[in-house]
Amino acid sequence: MIGGLFIYNHKGEVLISRVYRDDIGRNAVDAFRVNVIHARQQVRSPVNNIARTSFFHVKRSNIWLAAVTKQNVNAAMVFEFLYKMCDVMTAYFGKISEENIKNNFVLIYELLDEILDFGYPQNSETGALKTFITQQGIKSQHHTKEEQSQITSQVTGQIGWRREGIKYRRNELFLDVLESVNLLMSPQGQVLSAHVSGRVVMKSYLSGMPECKFGMNDKIVIDKQGKGGTTTDEAGKSSGKQAIAIDDCTFHQCVRLSKFDTERSISFIPPDGEYELMRYRTTKDIILPFRVIPLVREVGRTKLEVKVVIKSNFKPSLLAQKIEVRIPTPLNTSGVQVICMKGKAKYKASENAIVWKIKRMAGMKESQISAEIELLPTNDKKKWARPPISMNFEVPFAPSGLKVRYLKVFEPKLNYSDHDVIKWVRYIGRSGIYETRC
Amino acid sequence: MPAVSKGDGMRGLAVFISDIRNCKSKEAEIKRINKELANIRSKFKGDKALDGYSKKKYVCKLLFIFLLGHDIDFGHMEAVNLLSSNKYTEKQIGYLFISVLVNSNSDLIRLINNAIKNDLSSRNPTFMNLALHCIANVGSREMAEAFAADVPRILVAGDTMDSVKQSAALCLLRLNRTSPDLVPMGEWTARVVHLLNDQHLGVVTAATSLITTLAQKNPDDFKTSLSLAVARLSRIVTSASTDLQDYTYYFVAAPWLSVKLLRLLQCYPPPEDAAIRGRLTECLETILNKAQEPPKSKKVQHSNAKNAVLFEAISLIIHHDSEPTLLVRACNQLGQFLQHRETNLRYLALESMCTLASSEFSHEAVKTHIDTVINALKTERDVSVRQRAVDLLYAMCDRSNAKQIVAEMLSYLETADYSIREEIVLKVAILAEKYAVDYTWYVDTILNLIRIAGDYVSEEVWYRVIQIVINRDDVQGYAAKTVFEALQAPACHENLVKVGGYILGEFGNLIAGDPRSSPLVQFNLLHSKFHLCSVPTRALLLSAYIKFINLFPEVKGTIQEVLRSDSQLRNADVELQQRAVEYLRLSCIASTDILATVLEEMPPFPERESSILAKLKRKKGPGTVPDIEENRKERNANVDGGTNHTTTPPNAKTSPASFVGDLLAPAPPPTNRPRPVSSSSFLQTPLTPLPSQACAIPLAASAGAFYQVAAATASPDLLGLGSSTPLSSTPPALPPTAASLLIDVFSESSPGAAAAMAAAAAAPVAVSAAPVADDNFSRFVCKNNGVLYENQLLQIGLKCEYRQNLGRMYVFFGNKTSTQFLSFDTSVVCQEPLASQLNVQPKPVDPTVDGGAQLQQIINIECVSDFVEAAVLNIQFRYGGILQNIAVKLPITLNKFFQPTEMTSQDFFQRWKQLSAPTQEVQNIFKAKHSMDTEVTKAKIIGFGVALLDGVDPNPSNFVGAGVIHTKTTQVGCLLRLEPNTQAQMYRLTLRTSRDTVSQRLCDLLSDQF
């Protein structure tokens, strides 16, 4: 189990230090600083073993979060906890920065006391935490004894993520499907590897204790329904065309897993506010929003000609945004001339790349950039390794093909029905590591 | 030019550095550097000319980036360009970049060398200096090759500036160190020596360094430097502290130069010229005098500089080792330092004294400081100083103070640091032995040593004790008594148990008269330690017990009881078990006379170099241990034979091989108390007054091999005598009684011993003469498979196939032992005339046969014509180091090439009649050797190779056969008839063939079978 948790700034100064177990001494703090933060070579491994002590770290901007243990722990659990910890802190005070952490250190210690107990992760649900850990501090006159005991019973109860008696005038529900699409493509256009990792994020403002049921075009569910003969022809049609194969998925703790196992139906009592309902990954039938066609020609030892064409590959009615193509340049580049028809392109010396930005681009379009790179002759005989061209974008659909089929809300006790809930659905597809070799 | 107006500040560089310092993270730093690199690249692009200032600035930035740990792969050209600039700062940066970044295999090296050459030939001293520094800093072979000629020229040129000379001297020194082969001696060498007379002290200092290094390599070329150095030294020493101005360091005149000159003088023996010698002595005296003067400054630098010169002077005095007064003065001076506050000084004083102690003049003087040194040993806080104190005590030890020093070292040992304990133990052991006046003291000391630091006492130390005790009669009784008393301590170190077991086993009788140390008490005391000891010690104790049985017959019963107990007889350790079994048996069956002979006292060990000293030498490496006996030959009258360190050549002393021999030959107990089973050698050792050298030979040569024989052969051959007999001839002096006595011992009890003896008698025959075995030869006349030969070691099996005149024989060699046969080889001998009648071609075999394994050999046979003789198979192999020779007749007989021929009765008689010539028929009437069973006879005839023809002979009890013998040249038809007479137990065999020799041979062969 986690023996201690430290937060450092970029210089390696300790901002937060919380030790949960006796086997972690003060010197562990220094060990991490010396061996990881101040290491001569950049340490890339997120897990480091120093003097039989394991350090798991994540970095958020310039802040290092490190969990320390002497035991043989589940590393995935520790990282999940660290991510949750970041989420909780973001939910409380926004961006994780040195200043914010310094300003909220009392709150952070309070949170750390609550979400970790003797190194065992506890409730890290922001919604629940916010009921009893507030930024202002609990004011005694507002909280009666009854309320306090209610908090206790709710937090320790069966549905720890939602309290009773929530009331909204407008029952609203926001559902975001956020996906990031990863690609590695050969110069000839052959897909070497591609996968989509997606999240379904919800924001719910519902009264009472509603029971929700979520449906999507998962192949297994649709096949099952088709077999049972209970669904209409329409479902059968969609299964033939649009059903997607999910490789693996994880759910928020509110989802009843037993029901998912038996009926493949996702039913849950949602937490109040924002949360991530599920996470999934697909590798088949991915819609690749962009195709990058590179053309690199070396003209002698001192010149390089680069031509890159990008093609958008989705419905013309949709618009992709925040498109950025990054074309790496050799280390001995001494000058660059760029011509592009659309957007802006610039040679960024500090990053050794040409960065081409396009604000918007509709589907089924094509755009091109050409650049002339001058090189300085070096006495190094090493050949340029030609790193891949990478790309960033945002598209308003799910590249995995996932579709939300329904989201039903039942609240038997209160008098509102599924029709009264206002539901918003949004799809956002982003680029993950989207690279094409040249 | 704008560069001038900008000045030398290089603001851009300062800004860049401060930018990098302010970076919040590594990533930011890398970004900033990338940006800067891109900027520099665009500047260096070449389309616009850069002024010197910017070039310098960018090269500087590149250098900074490189020093931050990033790779730089451009800008070299610009740096080289800077070299040809006329500005000092630009040139300097260029040289800096080049000496840091340019590696030797760069393409630019030619350009760089060119630029350096230009600078060297320029008249500008600063430029020359820069170039020389660059050469020295890079110092690569290429540099040496390019400038090996130029640098000496500059050094000795008359018009060179002083500072350049200085640099040139140091540069040459560097080149001489990195690639000495490329810097040839030349006519400049003589002139270099004269630089010692230079006006400029800097030049002299640099030149002295160079000359010292060169003089170490070829001292003869620089002999002239001696007088110059002495002159220079005396000038410095006698000068007033203010005379030398810049070269006076905290009131000490040119300390570095003095030290270097003194070092240079240490390359040579004392000067022969009396004048120079006197002058040098004067100098050294002055230095020693100055040390006595009150310090001119309280600053530590002053005393450091002064002491540096002083210590170097003392080193020189010790090196010369010729002026008694100086040596004594130096010693006294060092004695003062022994109590100095400064730890470093105390350390240096002890170290110098160590070398002083080995000089005959100052040895006595050093000895006066013994109390201080002992005090240092006790009170010193720093372990390295204590270590030096121990070294010094060791070095200053002689017979007069040995007892005191050894006592002090022993008492220090109890608190000594673990890291130096083993060394102290060795030193104590050596000193105790070397200066032992009476051996009771020696025994006491070593036992104390084992008690105090048992874990650090190496094997050699206690081997040595035993060697000395065994060799000296006068100390044996005392040793036994002391050991007995020491063993009574509740907790004894295992080494003490070893010494105790050995000594009591040998000399326990000397103290048995005292009722307090009666035999039984002795035994019980030893046995009480038995269970706490490791296996080797237990084995040693078992040997001590059997010696007890000899010494004290009254405890025989008790000891036999112990040996008989399951924990001994069935011990999991083979060695212990074997010793127990054999000792028990020996004690049960041997008469007292035999026991007394077998278990006699060990003979004295031959005198040798002390193995301990060898160990200490190995530990410290040759040369570091002050070699006492070499340095003080006249004082070190050999104490006695036991400690006579015969002067073997030093290389022999240190070589591991001789060390092993050293261990083996004086063979302390565990090695020389051999495994009882190693029969003859075991007996030789205690039995005979042979020179131990001779004993050692069989032990070393045969012990291992011997033992394997014994283990492999079954119990009747327990002693492995069969194979050991040939060996026993190795030591020529061995009385034959040893072997026969042994057999006596065992023949009383075990019937197997008789067999062993028989085997022993038989074995030599087999080995030496190797007669051809043909016992089984006749068995193969009628069959093709079976065992041809078998003895204790080897089994030979056969399998043959014949077709017409060709045959193939598979020979299987089975190793019946568990050990490998080495150099296994076979050959087939066909003597004339057989060689022309029969072609026998064996295929080659592996030279080794593993224990229990079988080896197959194929032999191809071709019958050329009919033959009589048999081929012989010779087998040679080495088993346990003994060459075995076996010869076997190969059962290749003429009848093997039979092809059976079926024929009717009519045909048979027709042919029978055709072969009626008297030479063609052979008849033999013989008595039956086996029962006359019809079926057996039939089988034999068929096995013989002919077709058995039924119903040919009118008498059904007769056998008739026919066949054709195929040879390469001819085919010989053959008809036979066998008429048994059951009543008379006789046979009549008639053979008719077309060739008389064939008939005769076949008849002989077949007659043997019935």
XYZ file of N, CA and C in Angstrom, chain A residues 130-281:
456
model
N -16.966 16.825 -1.702
C -17.295 18.245 -1.575
C -18.370 18.476 -0.514
N -19.093 17.402 -0.172
C -20.111 17.605 0.852
C -19.491 17.844 2.214
N -18.324 17.254 2.456
C -17.768 17.462 3.798
C -16.392 18.090 3.821
N -15.745 18.198 2.677
C -14.515 18.980 2.654
C -14.768 20.165 1.747
N -14.871 21.311 2.373
C -15.171 22.493 1.576
C -13.979 23.415 1.623
N -13.930 24.262 0.616
C -12.789 25.157 0.555
C -12.866 26.209 1.648
N -14.093 26.509 2.076
C -14.233 27.541 3.095
C -14.071 26.968 4.502
N -14.167 25.695 4.605
C -14.181 25.097 5.941
C -15.622 24.983 6.413
N -15.887 23.982 7.202
C -17.268 23.746 7.635
C -17.647 24.780 8.677
N -18.754 25.450 8.374
C -19.220 26.434 9.363
C -20.254 25.745 10.237
N -20.018 25.825 11.513
C -20.813 24.992 12.426
C -22.293 25.379 12.415
N -22.564 26.712 12.257
C -23.974 27.102 12.361
C -24.809 26.561 11.203
N -24.158 26.350 10.037
C -24.928 25.859 8.904
C -25.162 24.367 8.957
N -24.287 23.670 9.636
C -24.416 22.220 9.654
C -24.900 21.776 11.014
N -26.065 21.304 11.066
C -26.579 20.787 12.325
C -25.976 19.419 12.555
N -26.210 18.938 13.732
C -25.716 17.599 14.062
C -26.331 16.564 13.141
N -27.573 16.770 12.854
C -28.288 15.808 11.998
C -27.646 15.736 10.626
N -27.382 16.944 10.117
C -26.773 16.980 8.789
C -25.432 16.253 8.768
N -24.689 16.489 9.846
C -23.382 15.848 9.915
C -23.496 14.332 9.957
N -24.449 13.864 10.731
C -24.594 12.405 10.817
C -25.101 11.858 9.486
N -25.889 12.710 8.790
C -26.357 12.289 7.465
C -25.179 12.101 6.512
N -24.284 13.060 6.591
C -23.093 12.961 5.730
C -22.362 11.664 6.016
N -22.220 11.376 7.308
C -21.505 10.174 7.690
C -22.176 8.930 7.117
N -23.489 8.863 7.308
C -24.167 7.643 6.861
C -24.133 7.540 5.349
N -24.207 8.694 4.690
C -24.186 8.656 3.230
C -22.823 8.221 2.705
N -21.782 8.789 3.312
C -20.443 8.495 2.823
C -20.090 7.037 3.068
N -20.555 6.519 4.192
C -20.204 5.136 4.506
C -21.237 4.152 3.981
N -22.298 4.659 3.379
C -23.408 3.785 2.984
C -23.157 3.059 1.676
N -24.268 2.470 1.169
C -24.138 1.631 -0.016
C -23.864 2.474 -1.259
N -24.558 3.608 -1.340
C -24.342 4.481 -2.496
C -23.556 5.675 -1.991
N -22.275 5.458 -1.960
C -21.421 6.470 -1.349
C -21.226 7.672 -2.232
N -21.588 7.560 -3.492
C -21.275 8.637 -4.444
C -22.419 9.622 -4.640
N -23.563 9.352 -3.958
C -24.678 10.281 -4.145
C -25.427 10.418 -2.840
N -25.750 11.679 -2.535
C -26.512 11.865 -1.298
C -27.988 11.972 -1.613
N -28.745 11.806 -0.584
C -30.208 11.834 -0.779
C -30.706 13.265 -0.787
N -31.878 13.411 -1.331
C -32.559 14.688 -1.224
C -32.033 15.774 -2.122
N -31.488 15.385 -3.273
C -31.041 16.411 -4.210
C -32.248 16.867 -5.008
N -32.349 18.135 -5.183
C -33.520 18.643 -5.919
C -33.100 19.654 -6.961
N -33.573 19.518 -8.171
C -33.315 20.509 -9.227
C -34.639 20.916 -9.829
N -34.719 22.178 -10.214
C -35.928 22.611 -10.896
C -35.945 22.068 -12.312
N -34.808 22.142 -12.959
C -34.671 21.606 -14.311
C -33.805 20.356 -14.230
N -34.373 19.242 -14.626
C -33.571 18.028 -14.632
C -32.826 17.962 -15.949
N -31.493 18.089 -15.827
C -30.692 18.183 -17.038
C -29.589 17.129 -17.026
N -29.132 16.808 -18.190
C -28.122 15.754 -18.290
C -27.241 16.034 -19.496
N -25.914 16.065 -19.287
C -24.971 16.294 -20.391
C -24.146 15.048 -20.591
N -24.036 14.648 -21.821
C -23.267 13.443 -22.097
C -22.245 13.750 -23.182
N -20.981 13.559 -22.836
C -19.916 13.811 -23.815
C -19.224 12.501 -24.144
N -19.075 12.260 -25.428
C -18.238 11.129 -25.842
C -16.928 11.733 -26.316
N -15.875 11.513 -25.531
C -14.563 12.090 -25.861
C -13.644 10.963 -26.302
N -13.108 11.128 -27.478
C -12.229 10.062 -27.960
C -10.903 10.641 -28.403
N -9.870 9.856 -28.228
C -8.614 10.269 -28.850
C -8.159 9.137 -29.759
N -7.805 9.543 -30.968
C -7.472 8.539 -31.975
C -5.958 8.535 -32.194
N -5.386 7.335 -32.128
C -3.931 7.184 -32.263
C -3.619 6.421 -33.536
N -2.581 6.869 -34.199
C -2.284 6.266 -35.495
C -0.780 6.291 -35.749
N -0.322 5.236 -36.352
C 1.023 5.254 -36.927
C 0.901 4.710 -38.335
N 1.301 5.518 -39.305
C 1.107 5.152 -40.700
C 2.445 5.153 -41.432
N 2.598 4.236 -42.350
C 3.834 4.194 -43.129
C 3.776 5.280 -44.205
N 4.892 5.646 -44.792
C 4.878 6.703 -45.822
C 3.969 6.342 -47.001
N 3.804 5.041 -47.235
C 2.966 4.626 -48.359
C 1.483 4.635 -48.011
N 1.157 4.956 -46.799
C -0.247 5.041 -46.430
C -0.792 3.786 -45.801
N 0.095 2.914 -45.386
C -0.341 1.669 -44.766
C -0.451 1.888 -43.257
N -1.570 1.467 -42.689
C -1.751 1.666 -41.252
C -0.910 0.635 -40.506
N -0.005 1.138 -39.695
C 0.848 0.221 -38.930
C 0.225 -0.094 -37.581
N -0.380 0.914 -36.989
C -1.125 0.646 -35.764
C -2.103 1.787 -35.570
N -3.275 1.433 -35.068
C -4.276 2.462 -34.850
C -5.215 2.007 -33.749
N -5.505 2.879 -32.839
C -6.539 2.560 -31.858
C -7.175 3.833 -31.339
N -8.374 3.661 -30.795
C -9.093 4.793 -30.241
C -9.309 4.517 -28.761
N -8.935 5.482 -27.929
C -9.321 5.328 -26.532
C -10.333 6.420 -26.219
N -11.460 5.979 -25.707
C -12.551 6.922 -25.539
C -13.065 6.960 -24.114
N -13.757 8.039 -23.824
C -14.361 8.178 -22.492
C -15.782 8.690 -22.682
N -16.664 8.218 -21.837
C -18.012 8.790 -21.808
C -18.109 9.575 -20.515
N -18.190 10.886 -20.655
C -18.217 11.760 -19.480
C -19.610 12.342 -19.334
N -20.138 12.311 -18.131
C -21.497 12.821 -17.917
C -21.490 13.922 -16.890
N -22.442 14.780 -17.098
C -22.691 15.794 -16.086
C -24.185 15.693 -15.832
N -24.560 15.322 -14.630
C -25.992 15.124 -14.403
C -26.490 16.051 -13.304
N -27.615 16.644 -13.592
C -28.284 17.481 -12.591
C -29.682 16.935 -12.478
N -29.832 15.869 -11.711
C -31.106 15.159 -11.616
C -31.543 15.126 -10.162
N -32.852 15.203 -9.956
C -33.381 15.200 -8.592
C -33.518 13.768 -8.100
N -33.483 13.647 -6.809
C -33.748 12.367 -6.154
C -32.666 11.334 -6.398
N -33.095 10.093 -6.418
C -32.177 8.981 -6.666
C -32.561 8.321 -7.974
N -32.238 8.911 -9.110
C -32.724 8.362 -10.379
C -31.914 7.132 -10.789
N -32.591 6.280 -11.480
C -31.957 5.081 -12.031
C -31.780 5.335 -13.521
N -30.560 5.223 -14.021
C -30.320 5.522 -15.435
C -29.949 4.261 -16.181
N -30.219 4.287 -17.441
C -29.847 3.172 -18.303
C -29.274 3.748 -19.580
N -28.087 3.259 -19.890
C -27.345 3.845 -21.002
C -27.191 2.808 -22.094
N -27.450 3.209 -23.328
C -27.328 2.261 -24.427
C -26.493 2.822 -25.542
N -25.666 1.980 -26.140
C -24.846 2.429 -27.275
C -24.773 1.311 -28.300
N -24.145 1.596 -29.431
C -24.130 0.609 -30.505
C -22.984 -0.385 -30.340
N -22.915 -1.007 -29.174
C -21.931 -2.053 -28.913
C -22.367 -3.313 -29.634
N -21.450 -3.924 -30.329
C -21.783 -5.068 -31.179
C -22.453 -6.185 -30.383
N -21.918 -6.468 -29.227
C -22.417 -7.606 -28.454
C -23.862 -7.379 -28.041
N -24.134 -6.159 -27.571
C -25.488 -5.864 -27.121
C -26.456 -5.998 -28.291
N -26.052 -5.433 -29.409
C -26.970 -5.395 -30.547
C -27.196 -6.786 -31.102
N -26.118 -7.566 -31.171
C -26.278 -8.946 -31.631
C -27.218 -9.709 -30.730
N -27.063 -9.473 -29.454
C -27.874 -10.193 -28.474
C -29.344 -9.832 -28.652
N -29.557 -8.533 -28.802
C -30.935 -8.100 -28.973
C -31.510 -8.679 -30.249
N -30.698 -8.672 -31.298
C -31.157 -9.222 -32.581
C -31.542 -10.678 -32.430
N -30.755 -11.398 -31.682
C -31.014 -12.827 -31.495
C -32.296 -13.039 -30.702
N -32.452 -12.234 -29.666
C -33.641 -12.378 -28.827
C -34.927 -12.074 -29.586
N -34.830 -11.311 -30.675
C -36.008 -11.003 -31.470
C -36.914 -9.980 -30.824
N -36.469 -9.370 -29.766
C -37.325 -8.406 -29.090
C -37.241 -7.032 -29.716
N -36.154 -6.768 -30.412
C -36.005 -5.406 -30.957
C -36.631 -5.312 -32.351
N -36.708 -4.133 -32.782
C -37.320 -3.885 -34.087
C -36.330 -4.156 -35.201
N -36.813 -4.011 -36.408
C -35.941 -4.214 -37.585
C -34.827 -3.175 -37.617
N -35.173 -2.024 -37.099
C -34.216 -0.929 -37.158
C -32.919 -1.282 -36.410
N -33.128 -1.873 -35.265
C -31.945 -2.291 -34.491
C -31.138 -3.321 -35.260
N -31.859 -4.210 -35.896
C -31.179 -5.221 -36.703
C -30.370 -4.584 -37.814
N -30.951 -3.582 -38.416
C -30.248 -2.895 -39.500
C -28.978 -2.228 -38.977
N -29.131 -1.554 -37.860
C -27.976 -0.831 -37.330
C -26.871 -1.790 -36.911
N -27.286 -2.951 -36.461
C -26.250 -3.901 -36.061
C -25.418 -4.320 -37.261
N -26.073 -4.409 -38.387
C -25.326 -4.785 -39.579
C -24.374 -3.697 -40.010
N -24.724 -2.482 -39.743
C -23.969 -1.396 -40.333
C -23.055 -0.682 -39.356
N -23.615 -0.358 -38.226
C -22.897 0.610 -37.405
C -22.367 0.062 -36.088
N -22.699 -1.148 -35.758
C -22.267 -1.651 -34.454
C -20.737 -1.686 -34.379
N -20.218 -1.367 -33.222
C -18.758 -1.342 -33.081
C -18.321 -2.404 -32.077
N -17.084 -2.811 -32.262
C -16.526 -3.824 -31.364
C -15.640 -3.125 -30.352
N -16.040 -3.208 -29.099
C -15.239 -2.590 -28.038
C -14.260 -3.623 -27.503
N -13.003 -3.267 -27.502
C -11.992 -4.225 -27.055
C -12.034 -4.416 -25.548
N -12.035 -3.308 -24.845
C -12.161 -3.427 -23.398
C -12.754 -2.146 -22.861
N -13.397 -2.243 -21.717
C -13.967 -1.036 -21.147
C -13.956 -1.123 -19.625
N -13.942 0.040 -18.988
C -14.047 0.100 -17.526
C -15.145 1.084 -17.190
N -15.757 0.859 -16.021
C -16.892 1.691 -15.649
C -16.645 2.434 -14.360
N -17.415 3.470 -14.214
C -17.443 4.176 -12.933
C -18.041 3.230 -11.906
N -17.686 3.455 -10.637
C -18.133 2.517 -9.606
C -19.654 2.476 -9.457
N -20.359 3.460 -10.001
C -21.802 3.445 -9.828
C -22.487 2.440 -10.753
N -21.797 1.995 -11.775
C -22.441 1.066 -12.721
C -22.542 -0.320 -12.095
N -23.715 -0.923 -12.249
C -23.909 -2.258 -11.669
C -23.249 -3.285 -12.588
N -22.159 -3.785 -12.144
C -21.370 -4.672 -13.010
C -22.071 -6.015 -13.213
N -22.812 -6.444 -12.192
C -23.471 -7.747 -12.312
C -24.474 -7.702 -13.456
N -25.150 -6.574 -13.553
C -26.131 -6.450 -14.620
C -25.447 -6.379 -15.973
N -24.299 -5.729 -15.982
C -23.576 -5.640 -17.240
C -23.100 -7.029 -17.668
N -22.657 -7.786 -16.687
C -22.166 -9.127 -17.001
C -23.279 -10.006 -17.550
N -24.459 -9.912 -16.968
C -25.523 -10.823 -17.401
C -26.268 -10.289 -18.614
N -26.643 -8.997 -18.581
C -27.505 -8.490 -19.660
C -26.800 -7.546 -20.606
N -25.546 -7.223 -20.325
C -24.790 -6.216 -21.090
C -25.509 -4.878 -21.091
N -26.288 -4.623 -20.071
C -26.934 -3.312 -20.027
C -26.230 -2.492 -18.959
N -26.042 -1.199 -19.253
C -25.305 -0.321 -18.344
C -26.333 0.461 -17.552
N -26.567 0.038 -16.335
C -27.549 0.763 -15.526
C -26.888 1.219 -14.247
N -27.287 2.406 -13.769
C -26.564 3.000 -12.633
C -27.383 4.110 -12.010
N -27.038 4.408 -10.770
C -27.547 5.624 -10.124
C -26.424 6.632 -10.220
N -26.605 7.719 -10.973
C -25.465 8.587 -11.274
C -25.068 9.427 -10.072
N -23.772 9.725 -9.946
C -23.365 10.730 -8.954
C -23.882 12.085 -9.396
N -23.881 13.006 -8.514
C -24.337 14.347 -8.869
C -23.152 15.103 -9.446
N -23.389 15.844 -10.495
C -22.309 16.637 -11.082
C -21.568 15.855 -12.151
N -20.269 16.183 -12.287
C -19.515 15.641 -13.411
C -18.770 14.376 -13.018
N -18.761 13.428 -13.885
C -18.025 12.190 -13.628
C -17.802 11.464 -14.954
N -16.936 10.481 -14.901
C -16.627 9.700 -16.106
C -17.360 8.375 -15.995
N -18.308 8.160 -16.873
C -19.129 6.958 -16.765
C -18.344 5.733 -17.195
N -17.700 5.845 -18.325
C -16.929 4.680 -18.765
C -15.727 5.086 -19.608
N -14.848 4.144 -19.747
C -13.657 4.314 -20.565
C -13.590 3.095 -21.464
N -13.207 3.258 -22.703
C -13.166 2.085 -23.563
C -12.062 2.245 -24.595
N -11.856 1.178 -25.321
C -10.785 1.188 -26.330
C -11.270 0.363 -27.506
